[in-house]
Amino acid sequence: MANSDPDADLKTLLQKLDSKSGLELSPSSINSQISPVLSAFLPSAAPSARSLAHLVISKLVSNARPSPAAATASSYESSQETATQNLTRLFSPIIESRLSETSLEEVVPALGLFTALFQIDPATASGIFAKDGVAESIMDVPDLFEGKNGITASQAVAALLSQASGSKPCRPLVQAHAVSWLQDQVRRDTIDPGVRAAAANALTKLSRGTAEDVSSDTMSSLGGPATDNAVEDAKRKDDEEQLAKLMKNLIVNSKEPAKAGQPLTGSSQSILDAVEGLAYSSMDANVKESLSTDTPFLTRLFSLVPPPKKHQTGAKPTVNITSEALPPEGKASVALLYGVCVIVLNLVAFRPKLSEEEKQVDRLKRMTKEGARTGGKLADPDAKEAEEPLELDAAVKRRCKRVLKAGALPALVSMSYRKESEGIRRALGRIFLSLVDDKENRGKIVQGGGVKALQRIIEASFTSLKEAPVAPPPKKPPSKFDSTAAGGSSSSAKSLDPQDLPAIQALAKLSITASPLLLFGPDASSSLDAVNPLSHLLLNPSSTLLQKFESLMALTNLASLGPVLASRVATQKEPGLGTVLNKTETLLLDDNTMVRRAATELICNLVASEDVWERYTGEKADGTRSEESDKVLVNRLRLLLAMADVEDVQTRLAASGALAMLSNARDVSRLMLGKMENGAEKTFRVLVDLIAPSHEEEGGGEDENGGDAPPTPEIQSQLAYRGVVCTRMLLTNLPSDADTLKSVVKAAKSTDLGGALVKALSARENAGNQEMLGAGADALKWLIGKGVEIVI
C-alpha cells in the first residue's frame, strides 16, 4: 500500500472529485481508487496526507448527498436515506474486507478510514457498524498483534470505539461487544497512555450517551415496571468521576509534546483523547468542581494553547482540520483547542435563566422522569426540585475566579485568533460572557486583552456570515460587519445566528461599566467600530430582552462621548431590521421598567446628534424647517413627555433631560404648548411634578426591583433643574399667537406653575445652582409679565 508520493495522488483524487466526471464511484471501482486514502491512515503516514484523506472522504460524501437547496422538502429526507444506502454499499466492502486480514498494514488503515467516516458521515458509519459481524471483527483486532504493533492496533480500535460511542444506534453494540475490553484498558496502569486515554474517552461518551438515551426514551413511554434508576445513576456518576480523574491525570502527567510534522502517538495522542473525554464528563457538577479546584490541571490545560503566531495577527491562519499536531510547537489542532474551550465553558457556564413557560416545561419533564422511576406514578407537580448547590450562581462565580487565577485569560485571548473555527468562536463568546458577569472580573479581563479578543471573535462572525454562500431559500442571508455601508434593496432580515450573540453581549457588559475611552482607545473616534456590533445586538430578531437592554446601555455610554458618536449610533441601521433609533423608540413602550429606562437614557444622549435633533424638533442644522409634519413631531414629543411622568426616577431624569435640551429649539414650544391636544395643561402638570412634587418623600431613588422609590434630595434637585430649564425655554420661545398665549396663561394658573417655581428656587438643595436660579427667574418674569399672580 506504500506510495512514493501520497499527497500528489490524494490531490489528484480531489481534482477528479471536484470535476464530478473523472472519478467513477461504484463498489466495483472504488477499491482501487481509495488506495491512497487508506495509505494515509498508516501509522507512518504524514499529517498532510491524513488531512488530504479527510478532504477526499468529505468530498465523496458531499457529492453523494443531495443539497438542501436542490431538493424539495418532501423528497429531501428520502434522498438522504438513499444516499446513506449508496455510501454504505460504497465503503462497507473496503472496511469489512480489510478487517478480516491479519496484516497491520491492512487492518489499521481500515480502522482509520472507519473512524474518519464516523467524523464526517455518522449515518453511513453507523450503518456499517451495525452490520452483522462488524463489531465482532473489530474486537478481534487487538488479539492479532503484540508489542508495538499491538499498541498501534489497540489505539486504532479505541479511537474507533470512541467515535461509535457518540452515535446512539451504535451504543448498544459497543455496550455488548466492547465495554469489557475498554474497561480492561482503563484499569491496566501498564497500558500505553494513548490507548488508555482513548478507552476512557469512549467509556465516558458511552456512559453519558446511554444515560441521555434512557432519559429521552422515558419521556415518550410511561407505565412500565419501576426501576432502580437512582442506584444506576449514582453508579454511573461515580464511574464517570473516576474516568474524569484518570483523564485529568493523563493531561497533567503527559509533558511530552508532539514533534512538529509527525503523527500523534503515545503521550501526545493521549492529551487529545483525554481533553475530548473531559469535554463530556465536565458537564457533571462534581467533575467541574473538582477540575476547577485543581490548579496544576488548569495550568497544564491552558499550556496546551500556543501563543498566536505573527501570521495570525494579520492574515487568516491555515486550518489544520485533522488535529495532527499539538503545542507547544504552535500547531495545536482545532479539535484540541475546541476541547479546551468546551471544558472551560462547562466550568464557568451559569445555569440558564428560564422564563415562566420554560419553567413549566422543565417541571413536566421532571414529573415524567419521576414517573419512569416509580412505574408510571407521576411526581407531585407542586414539589420543588432541590437545586444542585454546585450549579448555583455563587458556586459558578467561584469557579470563574479560580479559572482566571489559574491563567485562563492568556489562553482565551490566544484562541481568539483562531477565527476560522466557528465552534471555537462561539464557545469563547459564551466563556467571556460568563466571566464578565461578575463585575469584579471585568477589570482583569480588560487589562488582559479581553476587549480585543472579543472584537476579533465578533469581526470573524460577521466576516463568516458575509462570506457564507447563499442558497435559495437562505436560512441566514449574509450580512456586513459595517452595516451602515450595506447596500442592496433586499427586505430580508440579515442577522447573526443567536449563538454568535454572547460575544457581543460580553462586549456590551464591559462597555456598560467601563469608559469606552479605556476599552477602545484614547479618543472618541476609536469607539466607532464598537457601534456596529452593539447595534446589531439591539436589532437582531433573536436577541433576548436582556441582550437588548444591555446593548441599549452600552450604546448610551458610547453616545455620551459626543455628537460624532451620537450621530453614528442614531443613524446605524441593518437591512431588513430597521434603525437603532426606531428600535429604541419602540422599546420606550416596553413592559419592562429597566428596558424603558435604558431606551429613554439612550434617546437623551442621542439628542446631541443632528439627526435626532431634527427628528424631534423639525429643525435642520442650517436652521431651515424639515418636511416632517407637526403631527409626527408632536407624537414624538408627547412620548418623551410621558416618559418624564413615569414612576421610575431614572427614566424621568433621562426624559426630562432630553426635553430640556430639545426645548432650546424655538418650534418645540409651539408644538408642545400649541399643537399638542391640551398641550399646555399636560406639559405644565408634568413640569410642576418635576420642579416641586406635591408628595415628596425622601428615599434612595431606586428600589431593589429597579426604581420606583421616591427620589433623594440630590436627585430631586436634578429633576427640578431640568424642569425649570425646560419651563424657561418653552415660555420664552412661545410664539405671539393670541389663542396659544391665552391657553398657556390659563394652564400656568391652573397648575400653579409659578408657585412650583418659587418653591424650587427657595429649596435649600438648589441654592448653589446659579443656572437653575437664573432660568427660574426668567420663567417667573415671563409669567408675571403675562398677568399670572405669583404667591410667595
Coordinates of N, CA and C in Angstrom, one line a residue, residues 553-666:
M553 N -27.8 50.1 27.0 CA -26.9 50.7 28.0 C -25.5 51.0 27.4
A554 N -25.0 50.0 26.7 CA -23.7 50.2 26.1 C -23.7 51.3 25.0
L555 N -24.7 51.3 24.2 CA -24.8 52.4 23.2 C -25.0 53.7 23.8
T556 N -25.7 53.8 25.0 CA -25.8 55.0 25.7 C -24.4 55.6 26.1
N557 N -23.6 54.6 26.6 CA -22.3 55.0 27.0 C -21.5 55.6 25.8
L558 N -21.6 54.9 24.7 CA -20.8 55.3 23.5 C -21.3 56.7 23.1
A559 N -22.7 56.9 23.0 CA -23.2 58.2 22.6 C -22.8 59.3 23.5
S560 N -22.5 59.0 24.7 CA -22.1 60.1 25.7 C -20.8 60.8 25.3
L561 N -20.0 60.1 24.4 CA -18.7 60.7 24.0 C -18.8 61.9 23.1
G562 N -19.9 62.2 22.6 CA -20.0 63.4 21.8 C -20.9 63.3 20.6
P563 N -21.1 64.3 19.8 CA -22.0 64.3 18.7 C -21.7 63.3 17.6
V564 N -20.4 63.1 17.4 CA -20.0 62.2 16.3 C -20.4 60.8 16.6
L565 N -20.2 60.3 17.9 CA -20.6 59.0 18.2 C -22.2 58.9 18.3
A566 N -22.8 60.0 18.8 CA -24.2 60.0 18.9 C -24.9 59.9 17.5
S567 N -24.3 60.6 16.6 CA -24.8 60.6 15.2 C -24.6 59.2 14.6
R568 N -23.5 58.6 14.9 CA -23.2 57.2 14.3 C -24.2 56.2 14.9
V569 N -24.5 56.3 16.2 CA -25.5 55.4 16.8 C -26.8 55.7 16.3
A570 N -27.2 56.9 16.2 CA -28.6 57.3 15.7 C -28.9 56.8 14.3
T571 N -27.9 56.9 13.4 CA -28.1 56.5 12.0 C -27.8 55.1 11.7
Q572 N -27.3 54.3 12.7 CA -27.0 52.9 12.5 C -28.2 52.1 12.1
K573 N -28.1 51.3 11.0 CA -29.2 50.5 10.5 C -28.7 49.2 10.0
E574 N -29.6 48.3 10.0 CA -29.4 46.9 9.4 C -30.4 46.7 8.3
P575 N -30.0 46.2 7.1 CA -31.0 45.9 6.1 C -32.1 44.9 6.6
G576 N -33.3 45.3 6.4 CA -34.4 44.5 6.8 C -34.8 44.5 8.3
L577 N -33.9 45.2 9.1 CA -34.1 45.2 10.6 C -34.4 46.6 11.1
G578 N -34.2 47.6 10.3 CA -34.5 48.9 10.8 C -33.3 49.6 11.3
T579 N -33.6 50.7 12.0 CA -32.5 51.6 12.6 C -32.5 51.5 14.1
V580 N -31.4 51.8 14.7 CA -31.3 51.9 16.1 C -32.3 52.8 16.7
L581 N -32.5 54.0 16.1 CA -33.4 55.0 16.6 C -34.8 54.5 16.7
N582 N -35.3 53.9 15.6 CA -36.6 53.3 15.5 C -36.8 52.2 16.6
K583 N -35.9 51.4 16.7 CA -36.0 50.3 17.7 C -36.0 50.8 19.1
T584 N -35.2 51.8 19.4 CA -35.1 52.4 20.7 C -36.5 53.1 21.0
E585 N -37.0 53.8 20.1 CA -38.3 54.4 20.3 C -39.4 53.4 20.6
T586 N -39.3 52.3 19.9 CA -40.3 51.2 20.2 C -40.2 50.6 21.6
L587 N -38.9 50.5 22.1 CA -38.7 50.0 23.4 C -39.0 51.0 24.5
L588 N -39.3 52.2 24.2 CA -39.8 53.2 25.1 C -41.2 52.7 25.7
L589 N -41.9 51.9 25.0 CA -43.2 51.4 25.4 C -43.1 50.0 25.9
D590 N -42.0 49.4 26.1 CA -41.8 48.1 26.6 C -42.4 47.9 28.0
D591 N -42.9 46.7 28.3 CA -43.5 46.5 29.7 C -42.4 46.5 30.8
N592 N -41.2 46.2 30.4 CA -40.1 46.1 31.4 C -39.6 47.5 31.8
T593 N -39.6 47.8 33.1 CA -39.2 49.2 33.6 C -37.7 49.5 33.2
M594 N -36.9 48.5 33.4 CA -35.5 48.7 33.1 C -35.2 48.9 31.6
V595 N -35.9 48.2 30.8 CA -35.7 48.4 29.3 C -36.2 49.8 28.9
R596 N -37.4 50.2 29.5 CA -37.9 51.6 29.2 C -36.9 52.6 29.6
R597 N -36.3 52.4 30.8 CA -35.3 53.4 31.3 C -34.1 53.5 30.4
A598 N -33.6 52.3 30.0 CA -32.4 52.3 29.1 C -32.7 52.9 27.8
A599 N -33.9 52.7 27.2 CA -34.2 53.3 25.9 C -34.3 54.8 26.1
T600 N -34.9 55.3 27.2 CA -35.0 56.7 27.4 C -33.7 57.4 27.6
E601 N -32.8 56.7 28.3 CA -31.4 57.3 28.5 C -30.7 57.4 27.2
L602 N -30.9 56.4 26.3 CA -30.2 56.4 25.0 C -30.7 57.6 24.2
I603 N -32.1 57.8 24.2 CA -32.6 58.9 23.4 C -32.1 60.2 23.9
C604 N -31.9 60.3 25.3 CA -31.4 61.5 25.9 C -30.0 61.8 25.3
N605 N -29.2 60.8 25.3 CA -27.8 61.0 24.8 C -27.7 61.2 23.3
L606 N -28.7 60.7 22.5 CA -28.7 60.9 21.1 C -29.2 62.2 20.6
V607 N -29.8 63.0 21.5 CA -30.3 64.3 21.2 C -29.1 65.2 20.7
A608 N -27.9 64.9 21.1 CA -26.7 65.7 20.7 C -26.5 65.5 19.2
S609 N -27.1 64.4 18.6 CA -27.0 64.2 17.2 C -27.9 65.1 16.4
E610 N -27.4 65.6 15.3 CA -28.2 66.5 14.4 C -29.4 65.7 13.8
D611 N -29.2 64.5 13.6 CA -30.3 63.7 13.0 C -31.5 63.6 14.0
V612 N -31.1 63.3 15.3 CA -32.2 63.2 16.3 C -32.8 64.5 16.7
W613 N -32.0 65.5 16.7 CA -32.5 66.9 16.9 C -33.5 67.2 15.9
E614 N -33.2 67.0 14.6 CA -34.2 67.3 13.6 C -35.4 66.4 13.7
R615 N -35.2 65.1 14.1 CA -36.3 64.2 14.2 C -37.4 64.6 15.2
Y616 N -36.9 65.3 16.3 CA -37.8 65.7 17.4 C -38.2 67.2 17.3
T617 N -37.4 68.0 16.6 CA -37.8 69.4 16.6 C -38.2 69.9 15.3
G618 N -37.9 69.2 14.2 CA -38.2 69.6 12.9 C -37.2 70.7 12.4
E619 N -36.2 70.9 13.1 CA -35.2 72.0 12.8 C -33.9 71.4 12.3
K620 N -33.5 71.7 11.0 CA -32.3 71.2 10.4 C -31.1 72.0 11.0
A621 N -29.9 71.4 10.7 CA -28.7 72.0 11.2 C -28.5 73.4 10.6
D622 N -29.0 73.7 9.4 CA -28.8 75.1 8.9 C -29.9 76.0 9.3
G623 N -30.8 75.6 10.2 CA -31.9 76.4 10.7 C -33.2 76.3 9.9
T624 N -33.2 75.6 8.8 CA -34.4 75.5 8.0 C -35.3 74.4 8.6
R625 N -36.5 74.4 8.1 CA -37.6 73.5 8.6 C -37.6 72.2 7.8
S626 N -37.7 71.1 8.5 CA -37.7 69.8 7.8 C -39.1 69.6 7.3
E627 N -39.3 68.6 6.5 CA -40.6 68.3 5.9 C -41.5 67.4 6.8
E628 N -41.0 67.1 8.0 CA -41.8 66.3 8.9 C -43.0 67.1 9.3
S629 N -44.2 66.4 9.4 CA -45.4 67.1 9.8 C -45.5 67.4 11.3
D630 N -46.2 68.4 11.6 CA -46.4 68.8 13.0 C -46.9 67.6 13.8
K631 N -47.8 66.8 13.2 CA -48.5 65.7 13.9 C -47.4 64.7 14.4
V632 N -46.5 64.3 13.5 CA -45.5 63.3 13.8 C -44.6 63.9 14.9
L633 N -44.2 65.1 14.7 CA -43.3 65.7 15.7 C -43.9 65.8 17.1
V634 N -45.2 66.1 17.1 CA -45.9 66.2 18.4 C -46.0 64.8 19.1
N635 N -46.3 63.8 18.3 CA -46.4 62.4 18.8 C -45.0 62.0 19.5
R636 N -43.9 62.4 18.9 CA -42.6 62.0 19.4 C -42.4 62.8 20.7
L637 N -42.7 64.1 20.7 CA -42.5 64.8 22.0 C -43.5 64.4 23.0
R638 N -44.7 64.0 22.7 CA -45.7 63.5 23.7 C -45.1 62.3 24.4
L639 N -44.5 61.4 23.6 CA -43.9 60.2 24.2 C -42.8 60.5 25.2
L640 N -42.0 61.4 24.9 CA -40.9 61.8 25.8 C -41.6 62.5 27.1
L641 N -42.6 63.3 26.9 CA -43.3 63.9 28.0 C -43.9 62.8 28.9
A642 N -44.4 61.8 28.3 CA -45.0 60.7 29.1 C -43.9 60.0 29.9
M643 N -42.7 59.8 29.3 CA -41.6 59.2 30.0 C -41.1 60.0 31.2
A644 N -41.3 61.3 31.1 CA -40.9 62.2 32.2 C -41.9 62.2 33.3
D645 N -43.0 61.5 33.1 CA -44.1 61.4 34.1 C -44.3 60.0 34.7
V646 N -43.3 59.1 34.5 CA -43.5 57.7 35.0 C -43.0 57.7 36.4
E647 N -43.2 56.6 37.1 CA -42.8 56.4 38.5 C -41.3 56.2 38.6
D648 N -40.7 55.6 37.7 CA -39.2 55.3 37.7 C -38.4 56.6 37.7
V649 N -37.7 56.9 38.7 CA -37.0 58.2 38.8 C -35.9 58.3 37.7
Q650 N -35.1 57.3 37.4 CA -34.1 57.4 36.5 C -34.6 57.6 35.1
T651 N -35.8 57.0 34.7 CA -36.4 57.3 33.5 C -36.9 58.7 33.4
R652 N -37.4 59.3 34.5 CA -37.8 60.7 34.5 C -36.6 61.6 34.3
L653 N -35.5 61.3 34.9 CA -34.3 62.1 34.8 C -33.9 62.2 33.3
A654 N -33.9 61.0 32.6 CA -33.4 61.0 31.3 C -34.4 61.7 30.3
A655 N -35.7 61.4 30.5 CA -36.7 62.1 29.6 C -36.7 63.6 29.8
S656 N -36.7 64.0 31.1 CA -36.7 65.5 31.3 C -35.4 66.1 30.8
G657 N -34.3 65.4 30.9 CA -33.1 65.9 30.3 C -33.2 66.1 28.8
A658 N -33.8 65.1 28.1 CA -34.0 65.2 26.7 C -34.9 66.4 26.4
L659 N -36.0 66.6 27.1 CA -36.9 67.7 26.9 C -36.2 69.0 27.1
A660 N -35.4 69.1 28.2 CA -34.7 70.4 28.5 C -33.8 70.8 27.3
M661 N -33.2 69.8 26.7 CA -32.3 70.2 25.6 C -33.1 70.5 24.3
L662 N -34.2 69.7 24.1 CA -35.0 69.9 22.9 C -35.8 71.3 22.9
S663 N -36.1 71.7 24.2 CA -36.8 72.9 24.3 C -36.1 74.2 23.9
N664 N -34.8 74.0 23.6 CA -34.0 75.1 23.1 C -34.4 75.4 21.6
A665 N -35.0 74.5 21.0 CA -35.5 74.7 19.6 C -36.8 75.6 19.7
R666 N -36.9 76.6 19.0 CA -38.0 77.6 19.1 C -39.3 76.9 18.8

